[in-house]
Amino acid sequence: MHPIASLQAALVEALEGDAALTALIGPGGVFDAPPRGRPAPYLVIDRHDMRQTDGDEAKGQEHRVLIHCWSDQPSRKLALEMVERVVAAGSDASPAGLVVTHAEHVRTETVIDGKTGQAKAAVMLRFLTE
């Protein structure tokens, strides 16, 4: 399995398995693209970029995953609560066939969307895998 697919599957499993996050977004609230017909709150894995970082004795990858946390409110509070759970769940991701040697929260950005009036947070996670 490609390292992106493996890590993303583990990340989705960790996100959907986080009871506190599920309480915020509801069951089945993690998507690869904004869902049609489903109101917020939900998460969208917007980007997943990877570069090879092979060493002398092991293949390695650096992953950067951008997750959008959509709130159903015009306040950043719920979006930031979702970010906290995403960061916590991300550190628990255990991809099949890979070893996560490092997981970190890189940054969080927030905005009130001009079209919907809803708050959105974008959280960037970085993983190193072998």
Tab-separated table of C-alpha atoms in Angstrom:
chain	number	residue	atom	x	y	z
A	1	MET	CA	0.000	0.000	0.000
A	2	HIS	CA	1.270	3.494	-0.803
A	3	PRO	CA	2.514	5.357	2.311
A	4	ILE	CA	-0.067	8.149	1.806
A	5	ALA	CA	-2.934	5.644	1.695
A	6	SER	CA	-1.597	3.765	4.716
A	7	LEU	CA	-1.118	6.841	6.893
A	8	GLN	CA	-4.391	8.429	5.819
A	9	ALA	CA	-6.357	5.247	6.572
A	10	ALA	CA	-4.799	5.125	10.047
A	11	LEU	CA	-5.498	8.813	10.585
A	12	VAL	CA	-9.160	8.455	9.582
A	13	GLU	CA	-9.474	5.439	11.901
A	14	ALA	CA	-7.948	7.419	14.786
A	15	LEU	CA	-10.190	10.429	14.095
A	16	GLU	CA	-13.360	8.343	13.832
A	17	GLY	CA	-12.357	6.390	16.948
A	18	ASP	CA	-12.012	9.520	19.083
A	19	ALA	CA	-15.203	9.661	21.157
A	20	ALA	CA	-14.787	13.344	22.049
A	21	LEU	CA	-14.349	14.275	18.378
A	22	THR	CA	-17.339	12.157	17.349
A	23	ALA	CA	-19.390	13.996	19.977
A	24	LEU	CA	-18.453	17.260	18.242
A	25	ILE	CA	-18.925	16.255	14.575
A	26	GLY	CA	-21.196	13.217	14.740
A	27	PRO	CA	-20.498	9.737	13.384
A	28	GLY	CA	-19.051	9.496	9.890
A	29	GLY	CA	-17.924	13.112	9.940
A	30	VAL	CA	-14.506	12.700	8.262
A	31	PHE	CA	-14.349	13.256	4.489
A	32	ASP	CA	-11.856	13.604	1.615
A	33	ALA	CA	-13.902	16.427	0.093
A	34	PRO	CA	-16.657	18.669	1.445
A	35	PRO	CA	-19.791	16.523	1.533
A	36	ARG	CA	-22.797	17.522	-0.524
A	37	GLY	CA	-25.975	17.805	1.449
A	38	ARG	CA	-24.405	17.287	4.862
A	39	PRO	CA	-24.390	20.323	7.114
A	40	ALA	CA	-21.376	21.146	9.266
A	41	PRO	CA	-19.760	20.270	11.615
A	42	TYR	CA	-17.373	17.869	9.868
A	43	LEU	CA	-13.716	17.383	8.939
A	44	VAL	CA	-12.194	17.374	5.465
A	45	ILE	CA	-8.733	15.958	4.756
A	46	ASP	CA	-7.924	18.621	2.197
A	47	ARG	CA	-4.294	17.776	1.346
A	48	HIS	CA	-1.866	14.993	2.035
A	49	ASP	CA	1.600	15.642	0.649
A	50	MET	CA	4.580	13.330	1.012
A	51	ARG	CA	8.249	13.410	0.150
A	52	GLN	CA	10.769	10.606	0.388
A	53	THR	CA	13.456	10.998	3.056
A	54	ASP	CA	15.296	7.715	2.562
A	55	GLY	CA	18.387	7.077	4.651
A	56	ASP	CA	21.242	4.647	4.148
A	57	GLU	CA	19.430	1.756	5.794
A	58	ALA	CA	15.729	2.598	5.707
A	59	LYS	CA	13.131	4.147	3.452
A	60	GLY	CA	11.446	7.124	5.019
A	61	GLN	CA	8.751	9.663	4.274
A	62	GLU	CA	7.736	13.093	5.486
A	63	HIS	CA	3.973	13.640	5.358
A	64	ARG	CA	2.117	16.925	5.688
A	65	VAL	CA	-1.626	16.572	6.169
A	66	LEU	CA	-3.990	19.560	6.029
A	67	ILE	CA	-7.350	19.036	7.709
A	68	HIS	CA	-10.189	21.567	7.582
A	69	CYS	CA	-12.458	21.614	10.615
A	70	TRP	CA	-15.833	23.090	9.637
A	71	SER	CA	-18.049	24.438	12.394
A	72	ASP	CA	-21.772	25.044	12.097
A	73	GLN	CA	-21.399	28.297	14.026
A	74	PRO	CA	-19.965	31.757	13.328
A	75	SER	CA	-17.648	31.332	16.317
A	76	ARG	CA	-14.162	29.806	16.222
A	77	LYS	CA	-14.758	28.005	19.540
A	78	LEU	CA	-16.147	24.758	18.078
A	79	ALA	CA	-13.632	24.726	15.216
A	80	LEU	CA	-10.771	25.040	17.732
A	81	GLU	CA	-12.231	22.281	19.911
A	82	MET	CA	-12.200	20.098	16.813
A	83	VAL	CA	-8.550	21.058	16.174
A	84	GLU	CA	-7.606	19.937	19.697
A	85	ARG	CA	-9.157	16.522	19.084
A	86	VAL	CA	-7.565	16.223	15.604
A	87	VAL	CA	-4.120	16.891	17.081
A	88	ALA	CA	-4.688	14.365	19.872
A	89	ALA	CA	-6.047	11.691	17.518
A	90	GLY	CA	-3.274	12.332	14.993
A	91	SER	CA	-0.663	11.383	17.552
A	92	ASP	CA	-2.408	7.998	17.925
A	93	ALA	CA	-2.380	7.079	14.213
A	94	SER	CA	-0.766	3.662	13.615
A	95	PRO	CA	-0.491	2.977	9.890
A	96	ALA	CA	-0.220	-0.590	8.613
A	97	GLY	CA	3.208	-1.302	7.174
A	98	LEU	CA	4.733	1.954	8.470
A	99	VAL	CA	6.270	3.147	11.702
A	100	VAL	CA	5.512	6.724	12.741
A	101	THR	CA	8.762	8.065	14.180
A	102	HIS	CA	7.524	11.616	14.696
A	103	ALA	CA	4.121	13.349	14.755
A	104	GLU	CA	3.625	17.052	15.312
A	105	HIS	CA	1.106	19.855	15.037
A	106	VAL	CA	2.668	22.408	12.681
A	107	ARG	CA	0.089	25.204	12.640
A	108	THR	CA	-3.561	26.170	12.903
A	109	GLU	CA	-5.300	28.905	10.938
A	110	THR	CA	-8.887	30.072	11.468
A	111	VAL	CA	-11.350	32.063	9.389
A	112	ILE	CA	-15.041	32.888	9.294
A	113	ASP	CA	-16.115	31.770	5.809
A	114	GLY	CA	-17.576	34.652	3.817
A	115	LYS	CA	-20.091	32.481	1.936
A	116	THR	CA	-21.525	30.451	4.809
A	117	GLY	CA	-20.731	32.591	7.851
A	118	GLN	CA	-19.347	29.450	9.519
A	119	ALA	CA	-16.021	29.219	11.299
A	120	LYS	CA	-13.360	27.012	9.794
A	121	ALA	CA	-9.974	25.984	11.146
A	122	ALA	CA	-7.194	24.527	9.020
A	123	VAL	CA	-4.768	22.361	10.961
A	124	MET	CA	-1.479	21.116	9.498
A	125	LEU	CA	0.013	17.912	10.889
A	126	ARG	CA	3.468	16.550	10.044
A	127	PHE	CA	4.471	12.916	10.301
A	128	LEU	CA	7.761	11.140	9.701
A	129	THR	CA	7.389	7.474	8.798
A	130	GLU	CA	9.645	4.555	7.953
